Short mmCIF file of C-alpha atoms and ligand atoms in Angstrom, two decimals:
data_model
loop_
_atom_site.label_atom_id
_atom_site.label_comp_id
_atom_site.label_asym_id
_atom_site.label_seq_id
_atom_site.Cartn_x
_atom_site.Cartn_y
_atom_site.Cartn_z
CA MET A 11 0.00 0.00 0.00
CA SER A 12 1.45 3.33 -1.04
CA ARG A 13 1.14 6.10 1.51
CA LEU A 14 1.93 8.73 -1.15
CA PHE A 15 -1.17 7.60 -3.04
CA SER A 16 -3.44 7.60 0.01
CA ALA A 17 -5.98 10.36 0.61
CA LEU A 18 -5.20 13.35 2.81
CA ALA A 19 -7.60 15.87 4.35
CA LEU A 20 -6.47 19.49 4.38
CA GLY A 21 -9.26 20.72 6.62
CA PRO A 22 -12.46 20.50 4.58
CA LEU A 23 -10.68 19.46 1.36
CA THR A 24 -9.72 15.84 0.78
CA LEU A 25 -6.90 15.22 -1.68
CA PRO A 26 -6.94 11.91 -3.56
CA ASN A 27 -3.19 11.57 -3.01
CA ARG A 28 -0.31 13.45 -1.36
CA ILE A 29 1.45 14.87 -4.42
CA VAL A 30 1.03 18.65 -4.45
CA ILE A 31 1.96 20.73 -7.48
CA ALA A 32 3.73 23.65 -5.80
CA PRO A 33 2.89 27.19 -6.96
CA MET A 34 5.04 28.43 -9.83
CA CYS A 35 4.87 31.95 -11.27
CA GLN A 36 4.57 31.96 -15.04
CA TYR A 37 5.18 35.69 -15.71
CA SER A 38 2.83 35.46 -18.67
CA ALA A 39 -0.05 37.75 -17.78
CA SER A 40 -1.07 41.03 -19.22
CA ASP A 41 -2.34 43.66 -16.73
CA GLY A 42 -2.67 40.85 -14.16
CA HIS A 43 -4.96 38.87 -16.44
CA ALA A 44 -4.45 35.14 -16.94
CA GLY A 45 -4.64 34.06 -20.58
CA SER A 46 -3.94 31.30 -23.06
CA TRP A 47 -0.58 30.31 -21.50
CA HIS A 48 -2.31 29.70 -18.18
CA ALA A 49 -5.09 27.70 -19.85
CA MET A 50 -2.53 25.49 -21.58
CA HIS A 51 -0.13 25.18 -18.63
CA TYR A 52 -2.67 24.51 -15.88
CA GLY A 53 -4.83 22.45 -18.21
CA GLN A 54 -2.05 19.94 -18.77
CA LEU A 55 -0.97 19.94 -15.12
CA ALA A 56 -4.58 19.11 -14.23
CA GLN A 57 -4.12 15.89 -16.26
CA SER A 58 -1.03 14.88 -14.28
CA GLY A 59 -2.66 12.74 -11.59
CA ALA A 60 -1.40 14.91 -8.72
CA GLY A 61 -3.55 15.28 -5.61
CA LEU A 62 -3.62 19.10 -5.64
CA LEU A 63 -2.68 21.85 -8.07
CA ILE A 64 -1.77 25.16 -6.43
CA VAL A 65 -1.87 27.99 -8.95
CA GLU A 66 1.03 30.44 -8.89
CA ALA A 67 1.53 33.50 -6.65
CA THR A 68 -1.40 35.71 -7.58
CA ALA A 69 -1.20 39.33 -6.53
CA VAL A 70 -3.88 40.86 -4.30
CA GLN A 71 -2.86 44.36 -5.44
CA PRO A 72 -1.22 45.59 -8.66
CA ALA A 73 1.78 46.69 -6.57
CA GLY A 74 2.03 43.15 -5.19
CA ARG A 75 3.23 41.66 -8.47
CA ILE A 76 6.84 40.49 -8.64
CA SER A 77 6.94 41.60 -12.26
CA TRP A 78 4.61 43.52 -14.52
CA ALA A 79 3.73 40.16 -16.12
CA ASP A 80 2.37 38.48 -12.97
CA VAL A 81 -1.23 37.37 -12.59
CA GLY A 82 -3.57 39.07 -10.12
CA LEU A 83 -6.95 38.80 -8.49
CA TRP A 84 -7.33 42.37 -7.27
CA ASP A 85 -10.52 43.17 -9.17
CA GLU A 86 -13.38 41.65 -11.12
CA ALA A 87 -11.57 42.06 -14.45
CA CYS A 88 -8.79 39.80 -13.11
CA ALA A 89 -11.41 37.29 -11.96
CA ASP A 90 -13.10 37.40 -15.38
CA ALA A 91 -9.76 36.52 -17.01
CA TRP A 92 -9.34 33.48 -14.73
CA GLN A 93 -12.88 32.27 -15.37
CA PRO A 94 -12.35 30.54 -18.78
CA VAL A 95 -9.09 29.01 -17.53
CA LEU A 96 -10.92 27.46 -14.58
CA ALA A 97 -13.90 26.43 -16.70
CA GLY A 98 -11.62 24.64 -19.18
CA ILE A 99 -9.83 22.75 -16.43
CA ARG A 100 -13.08 21.81 -14.73
CA GLN A 101 -14.55 20.44 -17.94
CA TRP A 102 -11.87 17.77 -18.04
CA SER A 103 -10.42 17.32 -14.54
CA THR A 104 -11.63 16.80 -10.99
CA MET A 105 -8.22 17.58 -9.49
CA PRO A 106 -8.54 19.79 -6.39
CA LEU A 107 -7.50 23.34 -7.29
CA GLY A 108 -5.87 25.87 -5.01
CA ILE A 109 -4.45 29.33 -5.55
CA GLN A 110 -1.61 31.11 -3.80
CA LEU A 111 -2.50 34.69 -2.85
CA ALA A 112 0.50 36.95 -2.60
CA HIS A 113 2.04 40.37 -2.29
CA ALA A 114 5.69 40.76 -3.27
CA GLY A 115 6.35 43.84 -1.13
CA ARG A 116 9.86 45.18 -1.67
CA LYS A 117 10.66 42.36 -4.15
CA ALA A 118 8.13 43.75 -6.65
CA SER A 119 8.36 45.84 -9.81
CA CYS A 120 10.94 43.57 -11.45
CA HIS A 121 11.78 42.32 -14.90
CA ARG A 122 10.65 38.79 -15.75
CA PRO A 123 13.30 36.24 -14.69
CA TRP A 124 14.21 35.47 -18.29
CA ASP A 125 14.88 39.20 -18.78
CA GLY A 126 17.27 39.16 -15.83
CA GLY A 127 14.82 39.56 -12.93
CA ALA A 128 16.34 42.79 -11.63
CA GLN A 129 14.16 45.59 -10.35
CA LEU A 130 12.94 47.99 -13.04
CA ALA A 131 14.90 51.24 -13.18
CA ALA A 132 13.40 54.46 -11.86
CA GLY A 133 11.35 56.01 -14.63
CA ASP A 134 10.48 52.70 -16.34
CA ALA A 135 6.79 53.17 -17.12
CA ARG A 136 6.07 49.51 -16.28
CA GLY A 137 7.32 49.91 -12.68
CA TRP A 138 6.00 51.29 -9.40
CA THR A 139 7.14 52.22 -5.89
CA THR A 140 7.29 49.06 -3.81
CA LEU A 141 5.83 48.58 -0.32
CA ALA A 142 7.54 47.02 2.70
CA PRO A 143 7.46 46.99 6.50
CA SER A 144 10.51 49.30 6.55
CA ALA A 145 12.25 51.42 3.93
CA LEU A 146 15.00 48.83 3.43
CA PRO A 147 15.64 47.60 -0.12
CA PHE A 148 16.15 43.88 -0.84
CA ALA A 149 19.22 44.44 -3.03
CA SER A 150 21.49 47.43 -2.55
CA GLU A 151 20.84 48.54 -6.13
CA ASP A 152 17.03 48.46 -5.64
CA LEU A 153 15.01 51.63 -5.11
CA PRO A 154 14.03 52.05 -1.45
CA PRO A 155 10.55 50.71 -0.72
CA GLN A 156 7.91 52.78 1.01
CA ALA A 157 7.30 51.76 4.64
CA MET A 158 3.61 50.90 4.97
CA ASP A 159 1.44 53.11 7.19
CA GLU A 160 -1.68 51.95 9.04
CA ALA A 161 -3.93 52.75 6.08
CA ALA A 162 -1.75 50.69 3.73
CA ILE A 163 -1.78 47.79 6.18
CA ASP A 164 -5.59 47.94 6.51
CA GLN A 165 -5.89 48.02 2.73
CA LEU A 166 -3.60 45.01 2.34
CA ILE A 167 -5.65 42.92 4.79
CA ALA A 168 -8.88 43.92 3.02
CA ASP A 169 -7.37 43.12 -0.39
CA PHE A 170 -6.28 39.62 0.69
CA ALA A 171 -9.83 38.98 1.91
CA ALA A 172 -11.41 40.33 -1.28
CA ALA A 173 -9.09 38.26 -3.48
CA ALA A 174 -9.97 35.17 -1.40
CA GLN A 175 -13.66 35.79 -2.05
CA ARG A 176 -12.99 36.09 -5.78
CA ALA A 177 -10.99 32.84 -5.68
CA GLN A 178 -13.91 31.13 -4.00
CA ALA A 179 -16.38 32.47 -6.57
CA LEU A 180 -14.11 31.12 -9.33
CA GLY A 181 -14.31 27.64 -7.83
CA PHE A 182 -10.92 27.34 -6.18
CA GLU A 183 -11.16 25.00 -3.21
CA LEU A 184 -8.01 26.02 -1.38
CA ILE A 185 -6.15 29.23 -0.62
CA GLU A 186 -2.47 29.30 0.22
CA ILE A 187 -1.35 32.58 1.77
CA HIS A 188 2.18 33.31 0.57
CA ALA A 189 4.33 34.19 3.56
CA ALA A 190 7.56 32.72 2.14
CA HIS A 191 10.50 33.54 -0.13
CA GLY A 192 11.10 37.08 1.11
CA TYR A 193 7.80 38.51 -0.10
CA LEU A 194 5.72 41.01 1.88
CA LEU A 195 4.31 38.84 4.68
CA HIS A 196 7.71 37.19 5.16
CA GLN A 197 9.26 40.70 5.21
CA PHE A 198 7.05 41.50 8.21
CA LEU A 199 8.07 38.24 9.96
CA SER A 200 11.82 38.67 9.65
CA PRO A 201 13.73 41.06 11.91
CA LEU A 202 16.15 41.61 9.02
CA SER A 203 13.50 43.37 6.92
CA ASN A 204 11.12 44.57 9.64
CA THR A 205 12.67 47.23 11.87
CA ARG A 206 9.37 48.86 12.84
CA SER A 207 8.76 49.98 16.40
CA ASP A 208 4.96 50.05 16.23
CA ARG A 209 2.54 47.14 16.80
CA TRP A 210 3.67 45.48 13.53
CA GLY A 211 7.36 45.19 14.44
CA GLY A 212 9.82 44.43 17.24
CA SER A 213 8.68 41.39 19.26
CA LEU A 214 7.93 38.07 17.60
CA ASP A 215 4.23 38.57 18.36
CA ASN A 216 4.27 41.95 16.63
CA ARG A 217 6.14 40.63 13.57
CA MET A 218 3.64 37.76 13.24
CA ALA A 219 0.65 40.10 13.66
CA LEU A 220 0.19 41.02 9.99
CA LEU A 221 0.26 37.43 8.73
CA LEU A 222 -2.21 36.43 11.45
CA ALA A 223 -4.49 39.37 10.59
CA VAL A 224 -4.40 38.37 6.93
CA PHE A 225 -5.06 34.74 7.82
CA ASP A 226 -8.03 35.64 10.03
CA ALA A 227 -9.46 38.00 7.39
CA VAL A 228 -9.14 35.41 4.63
CA LYS A 229 -10.75 32.72 6.76
CA ALA A 230 -13.60 35.03 7.69
CA ALA A 231 -14.11 35.99 4.04
CA VAL A 232 -14.60 32.47 2.68
CA ALA A 233 -16.98 29.59 3.34
CA PRO A 234 -16.01 26.88 5.83
CA SER A 235 -15.69 24.51 2.86
CA MET A 236 -12.61 26.42 1.64
CA ALA A 237 -9.24 25.10 2.83
CA VAL A 238 -6.98 27.93 4.01
CA GLY A 239 -3.29 27.42 4.70
CA VAL A 240 0.02 29.25 4.74
CA ARG A 241 3.35 28.84 2.97
CA ILE A 242 6.36 29.94 4.99
CA SER A 243 10.08 30.11 4.68
CA ALA A 244 11.05 28.27 7.85
CA THR A 245 14.41 30.03 7.96
CA ASP A 246 16.17 32.94 6.27
CA TRP A 247 19.43 30.93 6.40
CA VAL A 248 21.04 34.13 7.77
CA GLU A 249 22.27 34.70 11.32
CA GLY A 250 19.89 36.97 13.21
CA GLY A 251 17.01 36.42 10.79
CA TRP A 252 13.76 34.47 10.81
CA ASP A 253 14.54 30.92 11.91
CA LEU A 254 13.10 27.51 12.71
CA ALA A 255 12.31 28.31 16.35
CA GLN A 256 10.23 31.32 15.29
CA SER A 257 8.61 29.25 12.55
CA ILE A 258 7.56 26.64 15.08
CA ALA A 259 6.07 29.36 17.28
CA LEU A 260 4.18 30.73 14.27
CA ALA A 261 3.01 27.29 13.19
CA ARG A 262 1.62 26.60 16.66
CA VAL A 263 -0.35 29.86 16.62
CA LEU A 264 -1.67 29.17 13.11
CA ASP A 265 -2.62 25.64 14.14
CA ALA A 266 -4.58 26.93 17.11
CA ARG A 267 -6.37 29.42 14.82
CA GLY A 268 -7.66 26.68 12.53
CA CYS A 269 -5.08 26.78 9.76
CA HIS A 270 -5.68 23.79 7.49
CA PHE A 271 -2.08 23.16 6.39
CA ILE A 272 1.40 24.64 6.40
CA HIS A 273 3.70 24.42 3.38
CA VAL A 274 7.32 24.57 4.49
CA SER A 275 9.88 26.19 2.21
CA SER A 276 12.84 28.41 3.09
CA GLY A 277 14.98 31.40 2.16
CA GLY A 278 14.47 34.28 -0.25
CA LEU A 279 14.59 37.17 2.19
CA ASP A 280 18.25 38.15 2.24
CA GLY A 281 21.00 37.84 -0.34
CA ARG A 282 23.46 36.65 2.33
CA GLN A 283 21.57 33.34 2.68
CA GLN A 284 23.63 30.13 2.71
CA ILE A 285 21.30 27.34 1.62
CA PRO A 286 22.54 23.73 1.83
CA VAL A 287 20.84 22.77 -1.43
CA GLY A 288 20.55 19.04 -2.08
CA PRO A 289 17.86 16.36 -2.34
CA GLY A 290 15.15 17.05 0.24
CA TYR A 291 17.18 19.89 1.78
CA GLN A 292 14.14 21.51 3.41
CA LEU A 293 12.77 18.27 4.87
CA PRO A 294 14.33 18.71 8.33
CA LEU A 295 12.45 22.02 8.61
CA ALA A 296 9.12 20.40 7.68
CA GLN A 297 9.74 17.49 10.02
CA ALA A 298 10.57 19.77 12.96
CA ILE A 299 7.36 21.74 12.40
CA LYS A 300 5.30 18.59 11.94
CA ALA A 301 6.40 17.40 15.38
CA GLU A 302 4.78 20.50 16.93
CA VAL A 303 1.42 20.84 15.13
CA GLU A 304 -1.76 18.92 14.36
CA MET A 305 -2.35 20.42 10.91
CA PRO A 306 -0.91 18.64 7.87
CA VAL A 307 2.56 19.70 6.72
CA ILE A 308 3.58 19.88 3.06
CA ALA A 309 7.31 19.45 2.46
CA VAL A 310 8.97 20.78 -0.69
CA GLY A 311 12.38 21.25 -2.24
CA LEU A 312 14.24 18.87 -4.54
CA ILE A 313 12.05 15.88 -3.85
CA THR A 314 12.40 14.34 -7.28
CA GLU A 315 12.30 10.56 -6.86
CA PRO A 316 9.02 8.66 -6.31
CA THR A 317 10.59 6.34 -3.75
CA HIS A 318 11.91 9.36 -1.85
CA ALA A 319 8.48 11.03 -1.91
CA GLU A 320 6.92 7.78 -0.67
CA ALA A 321 9.47 7.54 2.16
CA VAL A 322 8.85 11.16 3.22
CA VAL A 323 5.17 10.51 3.87
CA ALA A 324 5.52 6.87 4.97
CA THR A 325 8.01 7.78 7.70
CA GLY A 326 5.95 10.77 8.80
CA GLN A 327 8.51 13.44 7.93
CA ALA A 328 5.63 15.30 6.26
CA ASP A 329 2.04 14.62 5.24
CA ALA A 330 2.41 15.58 1.58
CA VAL A 331 5.17 16.48 -0.86
CA GLY A 332 5.32 19.55 -3.07
CA ILE A 333 6.84 19.10 -6.52
CA ALA A 334 7.71 22.13 -8.65
CA ARG A 335 10.54 21.87 -11.21
CA GLY A 336 10.17 18.10 -11.43
CA ILE A 337 6.65 18.44 -12.77
CA LEU A 338 7.59 21.19 -15.22
CA TYR A 339 10.13 18.77 -16.65
CA ASN A 340 7.83 15.76 -16.52
CA PRO A 341 4.16 16.77 -16.32
CA ARG A 342 3.19 13.12 -15.83
CA TRP A 343 5.46 12.79 -12.78
CA PRO A 344 2.58 11.35 -10.69
CA TRP A 345 1.89 8.68 -13.36
CA HIS A 346 5.53 7.61 -13.23
CA ALA A 347 5.44 7.65 -9.43
CA ALA A 348 2.30 5.52 -9.43
CA ALA A 349 3.91 3.01 -11.80
CA ALA A 350 7.08 2.89 -9.69
CA LEU A 351 5.04 2.30 -6.54
CA GLY A 352 2.67 -0.24 -8.08
CA VAL A 353 -0.40 2.02 -7.93
CA LYS A 354 -2.94 3.02 -10.59
CA VAL A 355 -4.00 6.66 -10.99
CA PRO A 356 -7.11 7.71 -12.93
CA VAL A 357 -6.22 8.58 -16.54
CA SER A 358 -8.52 10.57 -18.83
CA PRO A 359 -9.98 8.37 -21.58
CA GLN A 360 -8.27 10.41 -24.31
CA TYR A 361 -4.87 9.30 -22.95
CA ARG A 362 -5.63 5.70 -22.02
CA ARG A 363 -4.01 4.10 -25.05
CA CYS A 364 -0.61 4.72 -23.47
CA GLU A 365 -1.48 2.50 -20.51
CA PRO A 366 -0.77 -0.97 -22.00
CA LEU A 367 2.68 0.19 -23.08
CA ALA A 368 3.29 1.71 -19.65
CA GLN A 369 2.29 -1.59 -18.05
CA ARG A 370 4.90 -3.34 -20.23
CA GLY A 371 7.49 -0.97 -18.77
CA LEU A 372 8.21 0.77 -22.06
CA PHE A 373 8.09 4.28 -20.51
CA ALA A 374 9.94 3.58 -17.28
C1 FMN B 404 9.33 28.64 -12.31
C2 FMN B 404 9.14 28.70 -10.82
C3 FMN B 404 8.23 29.59 -10.28
C4 FMN B 404 7.99 29.62 -8.90
N1 FMN B 404 7.01 30.44 -8.40
C5 FMN B 404 6.64 30.32 -7.11
C6 FMN B 404 5.47 30.94 -6.63
O1 FMN B 404 4.68 31.53 -7.38
N2 FMN B 404 5.20 30.85 -5.31
C7 FMN B 404 5.99 30.14 -4.45
O2 FMN B 404 5.71 30.08 -3.25
N3 FMN B 404 7.08 29.49 -4.90
C8 FMN B 404 7.40 29.52 -6.20
N4 FMN B 404 8.44 28.78 -6.67
C9 FMN B 404 9.13 27.84 -5.76
C10 FMN B 404 8.51 26.44 -5.88
O3 FMN B 404 7.14 26.44 -5.48
C11 FMN B 404 9.28 25.41 -5.02
O4 FMN B 404 9.16 25.76 -3.66
C12 FMN B 404 10.76 25.31 -5.38
O5 FMN B 404 10.96 25.30 -6.78
C13 FMN B 404 11.39 24.07 -4.79
O6 FMN B 404 10.71 22.91 -5.22
P1 FMN B 404 11.33 21.96 -6.40
O7 FMN B 404 12.71 21.55 -5.95
O8 FMN B 404 10.37 20.79 -6.46
O9 FMN B 404 11.37 22.76 -7.64
C14 FMN B 404 8.72 28.77 -8.04
C15 FMN B 404 9.67 27.90 -8.59
C16 FMN B 404 9.86 27.84 -9.95
C17 FMN B 404 10.85 26.84 -10.50
#
């Protein structure tokens, strides 16, 4: 019996298996609107046999986009653009669908990664002034961000809630709040980027306050049938920054507040980070958090082999595994994993003629 291919409840949402397609920005939107790339990309991922597809970081404000080409959900026009993408997927797939809601904070207003990824120069008409807890740039060559005042913080919380409602109306079944990778909510958590002395900075409780306010507002904005969880960077990998002990404290508070899952990544806040990259390099972080909470934990980061993914969940290091680059490279990764583990996954009838050859081991 494969544990990877057993069901998992994330609060009200039951996944058919424990393979999670991690959110991946596509930088292919126009004015925040999803389009034909998203229909093609998510359409084929929805045929992969994974247990959950989490759509990329989707900005709750125009200023929350990493690049000018990011998708958004800040108004009804953005929602209208997502609608045919979702309808197309739903016509052909029952895969649970989630969306990551995000604000990039000081790491916004950038070129697309394949254009270098640097921040747009002052005066570039596609750019904007970025927001942050404190007026500290991410990279020394970046323009200083604007420290958010109370009105900006109130607006941010309201915009996360409104985007969550739009996601629900579109038929998404899960919301992942992006508090990882050095983006705005992570910037508030880390003492390296948050030097505020008001109620949103200083003590650990104060630095966690914005994420918790966003979490509470999102939960209150959606039906109880919507799964709501959080993605964190469990450490900045920099001395004096956000670390595992603080992440465990945060995870406990989220757990007590009814968070349905936590997705454990790391890094992205500070260029001085020293990340010990290797197979499963973030697993010890997920495992340490799992030991302290009731809610399911999703591990992610260079989990590429089916037998490794199976071992991660079978030994209880995490409840589910996130796969990102591996499924870009091989969008049928879950089919291969199922074959390797002696399990059958549902295959759409249009694709079933490959099955006899797969059973003869021709595609191993
Ligand atoms: C093209 C690309 C885009 C990404 N975009 C996001 C994103 O929108 N939100 C996020 O939290 N992480 C994002 N990530 C990080 C992945 O979700 C994942 O955590 C990371 O790639 C490690 O997993 P992997 O080793 O399976 O690729 C992105 C990664 C890639 C490769």
